[in-house]
Amino acid sequence: QESTSGCNVAVLFLTDGVISKGPGAQEVIDLVSSKATEIKSKYDRDLYLFTYSLGLAADTDVPKRIACETGGMWTQVEDA
């Protein structure tokens, strides 16, 4: 059963590092953008994508680009 207000969809993308294996930056950006579009269509709702770089050593480029390409927001969360 879905627990939601039924108004919007929010997606959180969090990273605490940099890409070291697997798909490259553009592939990750394309995948997240594609999935965001798919979710918007499936649920026929607005989608808000929030990206977070956790810690000062975390990648900022990919999360920023994801936010820009999806109309989302990016924030860097500093180390405690």
JSON list of N, CA and C in Angstrom, two decimals:
[
{"chain": "A", "resi": 1, "resn": "GLN", "atom": "N", "xyz": [0.84, -1.17, 0.00]},
{"chain": "A", "resi": 1, "resn": "GLN", "atom": "CA", "xyz": [0.00, 0.00, 0.00]},
{"chain": "A", "resi": 1, "resn": "GLN", "atom": "C", "xyz": [0.88, 1.24, 0.00]},
{"chain": "A", "resi": 2, "resn": "GLU", "atom": "N", "xyz": [0.50, 2.20, -0.80]},
{"chain": "A", "resi": 2, "resn": "GLU", "atom": "CA", "xyz": [1.28, 3.44, -0.95]},
{"chain": "A", "resi": 2, "resn": "GLU", "atom": "C", "xyz": [0.89, 4.43, 0.14]},
{"chain": "A", "resi": 3, "resn": "SER", "atom": "N", "xyz": [1.90, 5.01, 0.82]},
{"chain": "A", "resi": 3, "resn": "SER", "atom": "CA", "xyz": [1.66, 6.07, 1.78]},
{"chain": "A", "resi": 3, "resn": "SER", "atom": "C", "xyz": [2.12, 7.37, 1.18]},
{"chain": "A", "resi": 4, "resn": "THR", "atom": "N", "xyz": [1.19, 8.21, 0.79]},
{"chain": "A", "resi": 4, "resn": "THR", "atom": "CA", "xyz": [1.55, 9.45, 0.13]},
{"chain": "A", "resi": 4, "resn": "THR", "atom": "C", "xyz": [0.39, 10.43, 0.19]},
{"chain": "A", "resi": 5, "resn": "SER", "atom": "N", "xyz": [0.71, 11.68, 0.00]},
{"chain": "A", "resi": 5, "resn": "SER", "atom": "CA", "xyz": [-0.33, 12.69, -0.10]},
{"chain": "A", "resi": 5, "resn": "SER", "atom": "C", "xyz": [-1.00, 12.64, -1.47]},
{"chain": "A", "resi": 6, "resn": "GLY", "atom": "N", "xyz": [-0.32, 11.99, -2.43]},
{"chain": "A", "resi": 6, "resn": "GLY", "atom": "CA", "xyz": [-0.87, 11.88, -3.77]},
{"chain": "A", "resi": 6, "resn": "GLY", "atom": "C", "xyz": [-0.66, 13.11, -4.63]},
{"chain": "A", "resi": 7, "resn": "CYS", "atom": "N", "xyz": [0.07, 14.10, -4.13]},
{"chain": "A", "resi": 7, "resn": "CYS", "atom": "CA", "xyz": [0.24, 15.35, -4.87]},
{"chain": "A", "resi": 7, "resn": "CYS", "atom": "C", "xyz": [1.50, 15.37, -5.74]},
{"chain": "A", "resi": 8, "resn": "ASN", "atom": "N", "xyz": [2.61, 14.97, -5.18]},
{"chain": "A", "resi": 8, "resn": "ASN", "atom": "CA", "xyz": [3.90, 15.08, -5.85]},
{"chain": "A", "resi": 8, "resn": "ASN", "atom": "C", "xyz": [4.76, 13.86, -5.57]},
{"chain": "A", "resi": 9, "resn": "VAL", "atom": "N", "xyz": [5.86, 13.79, -6.29]},
{"chain": "A", "resi": 9, "resn": "VAL", "atom": "CA", "xyz": [6.83, 12.72, -6.08]},
{"chain": "A", "resi": 9, "resn": "VAL", "atom": "C", "xyz": [8.17, 13.39, -5.79]},
{"chain": "A", "resi": 10, "resn": "ALA", "atom": "N", "xyz": [8.86, 12.94, -4.75]},
{"chain": "A", "resi": 10, "resn": "ALA", "atom": "CA", "xyz": [10.19, 13.45, -4.43]},
{"chain": "A", "resi": 10, "resn": "ALA", "atom": "C", "xyz": [11.19, 12.31, -4.51]},
{"chain": "A", "resi": 11, "resn": "VAL", "atom": "N", "xyz": [12.34, 12.60, -5.11]},
{"chain": "A", "resi": 11, "resn": "VAL", "atom": "CA", "xyz": [13.42, 11.63, -5.22]},
{"chain": "A", "resi": 11, "resn": "VAL", "atom": "C", "xyz": [14.66, 12.26, -4.60]},
{"chain": "A", "resi": 12, "resn": "LEU", "atom": "N", "xyz": [15.33, 11.51, -3.72]},
{"chain": "A", "resi": 12, "resn": "LEU", "atom": "CA", "xyz": [16.57, 11.97, -3.10]},
{"chain": "A", "resi": 12, "resn": "LEU", "atom": "C", "xyz": [17.72, 11.16, -3.68]},
{"chain": "A", "resi": 13, "resn": "PHE", "atom": "N", "xyz": [18.75, 11.85, -4.17]},
{"chain": "A", "resi": 13, "resn": "PHE", "atom": "CA", "xyz": [19.96, 11.21, -4.70]},
{"chain": "A", "resi": 13, "resn": "PHE", "atom": "C", "xyz": [21.10, 11.64, -3.80]},
{"chain": "A", "resi": 14, "resn": "LEU", "atom": "N", "xyz": [21.72, 10.67, -3.11]},
{"chain": "A", "resi": 14, "resn": "LEU", "atom": "CA", "xyz": [22.78, 10.97, -2.15]},
{"chain": "A", "resi": 14, "resn": "LEU", "atom": "C", "xyz": [24.07, 10.28, -2.56]},
{"chain": "A", "resi": 15, "resn": "THR", "atom": "N", "xyz": [25.19, 10.98, -2.40]},
{"chain": "A", "resi": 15, "resn": "THR", "atom": "CA", "xyz": [26.49, 10.36, -2.64]},
{"chain": "A", "resi": 15, "resn": "THR", "atom": "C", "xyz": [27.48, 10.82, -1.58]},
{"chain": "A", "resi": 16, "resn": "ASP", "atom": "N", "xyz": [28.37, 9.92, -1.22]},
{"chain": "A", "resi": 16, "resn": "ASP", "atom": "CA", "xyz": [29.41, 10.28, -0.26]},
{"chain": "A", "resi": 16, "resn": "ASP", "atom": "C", "xyz": [30.80, 10.03, -0.85]},
{"chain": "A", "resi": 17, "resn": "GLY", "atom": "N", "xyz": [30.87, 9.89, -2.14]},
{"chain": "A", "resi": 17, "resn": "GLY", "atom": "CA", "xyz": [32.15, 9.60, -2.78]},
{"chain": "A", "resi": 17, "resn": "GLY", "atom": "C", "xyz": [32.18, 10.07, -4.21]},
{"chain": "A", "resi": 18, "resn": "VAL", "atom": "N", "xyz": [33.02, 9.41, -4.99]},
{"chain": "A", "resi": 18, "resn": "VAL", "atom": "CA", "xyz": [33.15, 9.69, -6.42]},
{"chain": "A", "resi": 18, "resn": "VAL", "atom": "C", "xyz": [33.01, 8.36, -7.16]},
{"chain": "A", "resi": 19, "resn": "ILE", "atom": "N", "xyz": [32.66, 8.45, -8.43]},
{"chain": "A", "resi": 19, "resn": "ILE", "atom": "CA", "xyz": [32.52, 7.24, -9.24]},
{"chain": "A", "resi": 19, "resn": "ILE", "atom": "C", "xyz": [33.91, 6.64, -9.45]},
{"chain": "A", "resi": 20, "resn": "SER", "atom": "N", "xyz": [34.08, 5.39, -9.05]},
{"chain": "A", "resi": 20, "resn": "SER", "atom": "CA", "xyz": [35.37, 4.73, -9.21]},
{"chain": "A", "resi": 20, "resn": "SER", "atom": "C", "xyz": [35.25, 3.45, -10.03]},
{"chain": "A", "resi": 21, "resn": "LYS", "atom": "N", "xyz": [34.05, 2.91, -10.14]},
{"chain": "A", "resi": 21, "resn": "LYS", "atom": "CA", "xyz": [33.79, 1.68, -10.89]},
{"chain": "A", "resi": 21, "resn": "LYS", "atom": "C", "xyz": [32.44, 1.79, -11.56]},
{"chain": "A", "resi": 22, "resn": "GLY", "atom": "N", "xyz": [32.23, 0.96, -12.55]},
{"chain": "A", "resi": 22, "resn": "GLY", "atom": "CA", "xyz": [30.91, 0.90, -13.18]},
{"chain": "A", "resi": 22, "resn": "GLY", "atom": "C", "xyz": [30.71, 2.01, -14.19]},
{"chain": "A", "resi": 23, "resn": "PRO", "atom": "N", "xyz": [29.44, 2.42, -14.35]},
{"chain": "A", "resi": 23, "resn": "PRO", "atom": "CA", "xyz": [29.12, 3.43, -15.36]},
{"chain": "A", "resi": 23, "resn": "PRO", "atom": "C", "xyz": [29.81, 4.76, -15.07]},
{"chain": "A", "resi": 24, "resn": "GLY", "atom": "N", "xyz": [30.07, 5.50, -16.12]},
{"chain": "A", "resi": 24, "resn": "GLY", "atom": "CA", "xyz": [30.68, 6.81, -15.98]},
{"chain": "A", "resi": 24, "resn": "GLY", "atom": "C", "xyz": [29.67, 7.88, -15.61]},
{"chain": "A", "resi": 25, "resn": "ALA", "atom": "N", "xyz": [30.15, 9.10, -15.42]},
{"chain": "A", "resi": 25, "resn": "ALA", "atom": "CA", "xyz": [29.32, 10.20, -14.97]},
{"chain": "A", "resi": 25, "resn": "ALA", "atom": "C", "xyz": [28.12, 10.44, -15.89]},
{"chain": "A", "resi": 26, "resn": "GLN", "atom": "N", "xyz": [28.35, 10.51, -17.20]},
{"chain": "A", "resi": 26, "resn": "GLN", "atom": "CA", "xyz": [27.24, 10.81, -18.11]},
{"chain": "A", "resi": 26, "resn": "GLN", "atom": "C", "xyz": [26.21, 9.70, -18.11]},
{"chain": "A", "resi": 27, "resn": "GLU", "atom": "N", "xyz": [26.66, 8.45, -17.97]},
{"chain": "A", "resi": 27, "resn": "GLU", "atom": "CA", "xyz": [25.71, 7.33, -17.91]},
{"chain": "A", "resi": 27, "resn": "GLU", "atom": "C", "xyz": [24.83, 7.42, -16.66]},
{"chain": "A", "resi": 28, "resn": "VAL", "atom": "N", "xyz": [25.41, 7.81, -15.54]},
{"chain": "A", "resi": 28, "resn": "VAL", "atom": "CA", "xyz": [24.64, 7.96, -14.30]},
{"chain": "A", "resi": 28, "resn": "VAL", "atom": "C", "xyz": [23.63, 9.10, -14.45]},
{"chain": "A", "resi": 29, "resn": "ILE", "atom": "N", "xyz": [24.08, 10.21, -14.99]},
{"chain": "A", "resi": 29, "resn": "ILE", "atom": "CA", "xyz": [23.20, 11.36, -15.20]},
{"chain": "A", "resi": 29, "resn": "ILE", "atom": "C", "xyz": [22.04, 11.00, -16.12]},
{"chain": "A", "resi": 30, "resn": "ASP", "atom": "N", "xyz": [22.35, 10.32, -17.23]},
{"chain": "A", "resi": 30, "resn": "ASP", "atom": "CA", "xyz": [21.31, 9.91, -18.18]},
{"chain": "A", "resi": 30, "resn": "ASP", "atom": "C", "xyz": [20.32, 8.95, -17.53]},
{"chain": "A", "resi": 31, "resn": "LEU", "atom": "N", "xyz": [20.83, 8.00, -16.72]},
{"chain": "A", "resi": 31, "resn": "LEU", "atom": "CA", "xyz": [19.96, 7.03, -16.06]},
{"chain": "A", "resi": 31, "resn": "LEU", "atom": "C", "xyz": [19.01, 7.72, -15.09]},
{"chain": "A", "resi": 32, "resn": "VAL", "atom": "N", "xyz": [19.53, 8.61, -14.26]},
{"chain": "A", "resi": 32, "resn": "VAL", "atom": "CA", "xyz": [18.68, 9.30, -13.28]},
{"chain": "A", "resi": 32, "resn": "VAL", "atom": "C", "xyz": [17.65, 10.17, -14.00]},
{"chain": "A", "resi": 33, "resn": "SER", "atom": "N", "xyz": [18.08, 10.88, -15.04]},
{"chain": "A", "resi": 33, "resn": "SER", "atom": "CA", "xyz": [17.15, 11.72, -15.81]},
{"chain": "A", "resi": 33, "resn": "SER", "atom": "C", "xyz": [16.05, 10.88, -16.44]},
{"chain": "A", "resi": 34, "resn": "SER", "atom": "N", "xyz": [16.43, 9.73, -17.00]},
{"chain": "A", "resi": 34, "resn": "SER", "atom": "CA", "xyz": [15.48, 8.83, -17.63]},
{"chain": "A", "resi": 34, "resn": "SER", "atom": "C", "xyz": [14.47, 8.29, -16.62]},
{"chain": "A", "resi": 35, "resn": "LYS", "atom": "N", "xyz": [14.96, 7.87, -15.47]},
{"chain": "A", "resi": 35, "resn": "LYS", "atom": "CA", "xyz": [14.09, 7.34, -14.43]},
{"chain": "A", "resi": 35, "resn": "LYS", "atom": "C", "xyz": [13.14, 8.42, -13.89]},
{"chain": "A", "resi": 36, "resn": "ALA", "atom": "N", "xyz": [13.63, 9.65, -13.77]},
{"chain": "A", "resi": 36, "resn": "ALA", "atom": "CA", "xyz": [12.79, 10.75, -13.30]},
{"chain": "A", "resi": 36, "resn": "ALA", "atom": "C", "xyz": [11.64, 10.98, -14.29]},
{"chain": "A", "resi": 37, "resn": "THR", "atom": "N", "xyz": [11.95, 10.98, -15.57]},
{"chain": "A", "resi": 37, "resn": "THR", "atom": "CA", "xyz": [10.92, 11.14, -16.60]},
{"chain": "A", "resi": 37, "resn": "THR", "atom": "C", "xyz": [9.92, 10.00, -16.55]},
{"chain": "A", "resi": 38, "resn": "GLU", "atom": "N", "xyz": [10.43, 8.79, -16.38]},
{"chain": "A", "resi": 38, "resn": "GLU", "atom": "CA", "xyz": [9.57, 7.60, -16.29]},
{"chain": "A", "resi": 38, "resn": "GLU", "atom": "C", "xyz": [8.61, 7.69, -15.10]},
{"chain": "A", "resi": 39, "resn": "ILE", "atom": "N", "xyz": [9.12, 8.11, -13.96]},
{"chain": "A", "resi": 39, "resn": "ILE", "atom": "CA", "xyz": [8.29, 8.23, -12.75]},
{"chain": "A", "resi": 39, "resn": "ILE", "atom": "C", "xyz": [7.22, 9.30, -12.94]},
{"chain": "A", "resi": 40, "resn": "LYS", "atom": "N", "xyz": [7.61, 10.44, -13.52]},
{"chain": "A", "resi": 40, "resn": "LYS", "atom": "CA", "xyz": [6.64, 11.51, -13.77]},
{"chain": "A", "resi": 40, "resn": "LYS", "atom": "C", "xyz": [5.49, 11.01, -14.64]},
{"chain": "A", "resi": 41, "resn": "SER", "atom": "N", "xyz": [5.83, 10.26, -15.68]},
{"chain": "A", "resi": 41, "resn": "SER", "atom": "CA", "xyz": [4.81, 9.73, -16.59]},
{"chain": "A", "resi": 41, "resn": "SER", "atom": "C", "xyz": [3.94, 8.69, -15.90]},
{"chain": "A", "resi": 42, "resn": "LYS", "atom": "N", "xyz": [4.59, 7.79, -15.18]},
{"chain": "A", "resi": 42, "resn": "LYS", "atom": "CA", "xyz": [3.86, 6.69, -14.53]},
{"chain": "A", "resi": 42, "resn": "LYS", "atom": "C", "xyz": [2.83, 7.19, -13.54]},
{"chain": "A", "resi": 43, "resn": "TYR", "atom": "N", "xyz": [3.21, 8.18, -12.72]},
{"chain": "A", "resi": 43, "resn": "TYR", "atom": "CA", "xyz": [2.32, 8.66, -11.68]},
{"chain": "A", "resi": 43, "resn": "TYR", "atom": "C", "xyz": [1.56, 9.93, -12.06]},
{"chain": "A", "resi": 44, "resn": "ASP", "atom": "N", "xyz": [1.89, 10.50, -13.22]},
{"chain": "A", "resi": 44, "resn": "ASP", "atom": "CA", "xyz": [1.24, 11.72, -13.70]},
{"chain": "A", "resi": 44, "resn": "ASP", "atom": "C", "xyz": [1.24, 12.81, -12.61]},
{"chain": "A", "resi": 45, "resn": "ARG", "atom": "N", "xyz": [2.41, 12.99, -12.02]},
{"chain": "A", "resi": 45, "resn": "ARG", "atom": "CA", "xyz": [2.59, 13.98, -10.95]},
{"chain": "A", "resi": 45, "resn": "ARG", "atom": "C", "xyz": [3.88, 14.76, -11.19]},
{"chain": "A", "resi": 46, "resn": "ASP", "atom": "N", "xyz": [3.98, 15.90, -10.54]},
{"chain": "A", "resi": 46, "resn": "ASP", "atom": "CA", "xyz": [5.25, 16.63, -10.55]},
{"chain": "A", "resi": 46, "resn": "ASP", "atom": "C", "xyz": [6.29, 15.84, -9.79]},
{"chain": "A", "resi": 47, "resn": "LEU", "atom": "N", "xyz": [7.53, 15.93, -10.23]},
{"chain": "A", "resi": 47, "resn": "LEU", "atom": "CA", "xyz": [8.63, 15.23, -9.56]},
{"chain": "A", "resi": 47, "resn": "LEU", "atom": "C", "xyz": [9.67, 16.25, -9.16]},
{"chain": "A", "resi": 48, "resn": "TYR", "atom": "N", "xyz": [10.11, 16.18, -7.93]},
{"chain": "A", "resi": 48, "resn": "TYR", "atom": "CA", "xyz": [11.15, 17.05, -7.41]},
{"chain": "A", "resi": 48, "resn": "TYR", "atom": "C", "xyz": [12.34, 16.19, -7.02]},
{"chain": "A", "resi": 49, "resn": "LEU", "atom": "N", "xyz": [13.48, 16.48, -7.62]},
{"chain": "A", "resi": 49, "resn": "LEU", "atom": "CA", "xyz": [14.68, 15.68, -7.38]},
{"chain": "A", "resi": 49, "resn": "LEU", "atom": "C", "xyz": [15.67, 16.52, -6.58]},
{"chain": "A", "resi": 50, "resn": "PHE", "atom": "N", "xyz": [16.07, 15.98, -5.44]},
{"chain": "A", "resi": 50, "resn": "PHE", "atom": "CA", "xyz": [17.02, 16.64, -4.55]},
{"chain": "A", "resi": 50, "resn": "PHE", "atom": "C", "xyz": [18.29, 15.81, -4.54]},
{"chain": "A", "resi": 51, "resn": "THR", "atom": "N", "xyz": [19.42, 16.44, -4.82]},
{"chain": "A", "resi": 51, "resn": "THR", "atom": "CA", "xyz": [20.70, 15.73, -4.81]},
{"chain": "A", "resi": 51, "resn": "THR", "atom": "C", "xyz": [21.57, 16.28, -3.70]},
{"chain": "A", "resi": 52, "resn": "TYR", "atom": "N", "xyz": [22.29, 15.38, -3.06]},
{"chain": "A", "resi": 52, "resn": "TYR", "atom": "CA", "xyz": [23.13, 15.75, -1.92]},
{"chain": "A", "resi": 52, "resn": "TYR", "atom": "C", "xyz": [24.52, 15.14, -2.07]},
{"chain": "A", "resi": 53, "resn": "SER", "atom": "N", "xyz": [25.53, 15.96, -1.85]},
{"chain": "A", "resi": 53, "resn": "SER", "atom": "CA", "xyz": [26.92, 15.49, -1.75]},
{"chain": "A", "resi": 53, "resn": "SER", "atom": "C", "xyz": [27.24, 15.48, -0.26]},
{"chain": "A", "resi": 54, "resn": "LEU", "atom": "N", "xyz": [27.45, 14.28, 0.29]},
{"chain": "A", "resi": 54, "resn": "LEU", "atom": "CA", "xyz": [27.65, 14.13, 1.73]},
{"chain": "A", "resi": 54, "resn": "LEU", "atom": "C", "xyz": [29.13, 14.14, 2.07]},
{"chain": "A", "resi": 55, "resn": "GLY", "atom": "N", "xyz": [29.59, 15.23, 2.67]},
{"chain": "A", "resi": 55, "resn": "GLY", "atom": "CA", "xyz": [30.99, 15.36, 3.05]},
{"chain": "A", "resi": 55, "resn": "GLY", "atom": "C", "xyz": [31.76, 16.16, 2.01]},
{"chain": "A", "resi": 56, "resn": "LEU", "atom": "N", "xyz": [32.83, 16.77, 2.46]},
{"chain": "A", "resi": 56, "resn": "LEU", "atom": "CA", "xyz": [33.63, 17.63, 1.58]},
{"chain": "A", "resi": 56, "resn": "LEU", "atom": "C", "xyz": [34.40, 16.85, 0.52]},
{"chain": "A", "resi": 57, "resn": "ALA", "atom": "N", "xyz": [34.60, 15.55, 0.72]},
{"chain": "A", "resi": 57, "resn": "ALA", "atom": "CA", "xyz": [35.32, 14.73, -0.27]},
{"chain": "A", "resi": 57, "resn": "ALA", "atom": "C", "xyz": [34.39, 14.16, -1.34]},
{"chain": "A", "resi": 58, "resn": "ALA", "atom": "N", "xyz": [33.09, 14.34, -1.17]},
{"chain": "A", "resi": 58, "resn": "ALA", "atom": "CA", "xyz": [32.12, 13.77, -2.11]},
{"chain": "A", "resi": 58, "resn": "ALA", "atom": "C", "xyz": [32.11, 14.54, -3.42]},
{"chain": "A", "resi": 59, "resn": "ASP", "atom": "N", "xyz": [31.78, 13.82, -4.48]},
{"chain": "A", "resi": 59, "resn": "ASP", "atom": "CA", "xyz": [31.64, 14.42, -5.80]},
{"chain": "A", "resi": 59, "resn": "ASP", "atom": "C", "xyz": [30.57, 15.50, -5.77]},
{"chain": "A", "resi": 60, "resn": "THR", "atom": "N", "xyz": [30.83, 16.62, -6.42]},
{"chain": "A", "resi": 60, "resn": "THR", "atom": "CA", "xyz": [29.83, 17.67, -6.54]},
{"chain": "A", "resi": 60, "resn": "THR", "atom": "C", "xyz": [29.36, 17.83, -7.99]},
{"chain": "A", "resi": 61, "resn": "ASP", "atom": "N", "xyz": [30.20, 17.46, -8.95]},
{"chain": "A", "resi": 61, "resn": "ASP", "atom": "CA", "xyz": [29.87, 17.67, -10.36]},
{"chain": "A", "resi": 61, "resn": "ASP", "atom": "C", "xyz": [28.64, 16.86, -10.78]},
{"chain": "A", "resi": 62, "resn": "VAL", "atom": "N", "xyz": [28.65, 15.57, -10.54]},
{"chain": "A", "resi": 62, "resn": "VAL", "atom": "CA", "xyz": [27.54, 14.71, -10.99]},
{"chain": "A", "resi": 62, "resn": "VAL", "atom": "C", "xyz": [26.22, 15.10, -10.31]},
{"chain": "A", "resi": 63, "resn": "PRO", "atom": "N", "xyz": [26.18, 15.24, -8.99]},
{"chain": "A", "resi": 63, "resn": "PRO", "atom": "CA", "xyz": [24.91, 15.64, -8.36]},
{"chain": "A", "resi": 63, "resn": "PRO", "atom": "C", "xyz": [24.40, 17.00, -8.85]},
{"chain": "A", "resi": 64, "resn": "LYS", "atom": "N", "xyz": [25.31, 17.96, -9.05]},
{"chain": "A", "resi": 64, "resn": "LYS", "atom": "CA", "xyz": [24.91, 19.27, -9.59]},
{"chain": "A", "resi": 64, "resn": "LYS", "atom": "C", "xyz": [24.31, 19.12, -10.98]},
{"chain": "A", "resi": 65, "resn": "ARG", "atom": "N", "xyz": [24.96, 18.33, -11.83]},
{"chain": "A", "resi": 65, "resn": "ARG", "atom": "CA", "xyz": [24.47, 18.15, -13.20]},
{"chain": "A", "resi": 65, "resn": "ARG", "atom": "C", "xyz": [23.12, 17.44, -13.21]},
{"chain": "A", "resi": 66, "resn": "ILE", "atom": "N", "xyz": [22.95, 16.45, -12.33]},
{"chain": "A", "resi": 66, "resn": "ILE", "atom": "CA", "xyz": [21.65, 15.77, -12.23]},
{"chain": "A", "resi": 66, "resn": "ILE", "atom": "C", "xyz": [20.57, 16.78, -11.85]},
{"chain": "A", "resi": 67, "resn": "ALA", "atom": "N", "xyz": [20.86, 17.60, -10.85]},
{"chain": "A", "resi": 67, "resn": "ALA", "atom": "CA", "xyz": [19.88, 18.61, -10.41]},
{"chain": "A", "resi": 67, "resn": "ALA", "atom": "C", "xyz": [19.55, 19.57, -11.55]},
{"chain": "A", "resi": 68, "resn": "CYS", "atom": "N", "xyz": [20.55, 20.03, -12.26]},
{"chain": "A", "resi": 68, "resn": "CYS", "atom": "CA", "xyz": [20.32, 20.97, -13.37]},
{"chain": "A", "resi": 68, "resn": "CYS", "atom": "C", "xyz": [19.49, 20.34, -14.48]},
{"chain": "A", "resi": 69, "resn": "GLU", "atom": "N", "xyz": [19.79, 19.11, -14.84]},
{"chain": "A", "resi": 69, "resn": "GLU", "atom": "CA", "xyz": [19.11, 18.45, -15.95]},
{"chain": "A", "resi": 69, "resn": "GLU", "atom": "C", "xyz": [17.68, 18.03, -15.63]},
{"chain": "A", "resi": 70, "resn": "THR", "atom": "N", "xyz": [17.35, 17.94, -14.34]},
{"chain": "A", "resi": 70, "resn": "THR", "atom": "CA", "xyz": [16.01, 17.50, -13.96]},
{"chain": "A", "resi": 70, "resn": "THR", "atom": "C", "xyz": [15.19, 18.62, -13.32]},
{"chain": "A", "resi": 71, "resn": "GLY", "atom": "N", "xyz": [15.76, 19.82, -13.25]},
{"chain": "A", "resi": 71, "resn": "GLY", "atom": "CA", "xyz": [15.05, 20.92, -12.60]},
{"chain": "A", "resi": 71, "resn": "GLY", "atom": "C", "xyz": [15.03, 20.78, -11.09]},
{"chain": "A", "resi": 72, "resn": "GLY", "atom": "N", "xyz": [16.01, 20.05, -10.56]},
{"chain": "A", "resi": 72, "resn": "GLY", "atom": "CA", "xyz": [16.06, 19.78, -9.13]},
{"chain": "A", "resi": 72, "resn": "GLY", "atom": "C", "xyz": [16.95, 20.73, -8.36]},
{"chain": "A", "resi": 73, "resn": "MET", "atom": "N", "xyz": [17.30, 20.33, -7.16]},
{"chain": "A", "resi": 73, "resn": "MET", "atom": "CA", "xyz": [18.13, 21.13, -6.26]},
{"chain": "A", "resi": 73, "resn": "MET", "atom": "C", "xyz": [19.30, 20.30, -5.78]},
{"chain": "A", "resi": 74, "resn": "TRP", "atom": "N", "xyz": [20.48, 20.94, -5.64]},
{"chain": "A", "resi": 74, "resn": "TRP", "atom": "CA", "xyz": [21.67, 20.27, -5.13]},
{"chain": "A", "resi": 74, "resn": "TRP", "atom": "C", "xyz": [22.12, 20.99, -3.87]},
{"chain": "A", "resi": 75, "resn": "THR", "atom": "N", "xyz": [22.63, 20.21, -2.92]},
{"chain": "A", "resi": 75, "resn": "THR", "atom": "CA", "xyz": [23.20, 20.75, -1.69]},
{"chain": "A", "resi": 75, "resn": "THR", "atom": "C", "xyz": [24.38, 19.91, -1.27]},
{"chain": "A", "resi": 76, "resn": "GLN", "atom": "N", "xyz": [25.43, 20.59, -0.82]},
{"chain": "A", "resi": 76, "resn": "GLN", "atom": "CA", "xyz": [26.56, 19.88, -0.22]},
{"chain": "A", "resi": 76, "resn": "GLN", "atom": "C", "xyz": [26.39, 19.90, 1.29]},
{"chain": "A", "resi": 77, "resn": "VAL", "atom": "N", "xyz": [26.49, 18.74, 1.90]},
{"chain": "A", "resi": 77, "resn": "VAL", "atom": "CA", "xyz": [26.37, 18.62, 3.35]},
{"chain": "A", "resi": 77, "resn": "VAL", "atom": "C", "xyz": [27.78, 18.45, 3.90]},
{"chain": "A", "resi": 78, "resn": "GLU", "atom": "N", "xyz": [28.22, 19.41, 4.68]},
{"chain": "A", "resi": 78, "resn": "GLU", "atom": "CA", "xyz": [29.59, 19.38, 5.20]},
{"chain": "A", "resi": 78, "resn": "GLU", "atom": "C", "xyz": [29.74, 18.30, 6.25]},
{"chain": "A", "resi": 79, "resn": "ASP", "atom": "N", "xyz": [31.01, 17.87, 6.43]},
{"chain": "A", "resi": 79, "resn": "ASP", "atom": "CA", "xyz": [31.33, 16.91, 7.48]},
{"chain": "A", "resi": 79, "resn": "ASP", "atom": "C", "xyz": [31.05, 17.54, 8.84]},
{"chain": "A", "resi": 80, "resn": "ALA", "atom": "N", "xyz": [30.67, 16.70, 9.77]},
{"chain": "A", "resi": 80, "resn": "ALA", "atom": "CA", "xyz": [30.36, 17.22, 11.13]},
{"chain": "A", "resi": 80, "resn": "ALA", "atom": "C", "xyz": [31.63, 17.58, 11.87]}
]
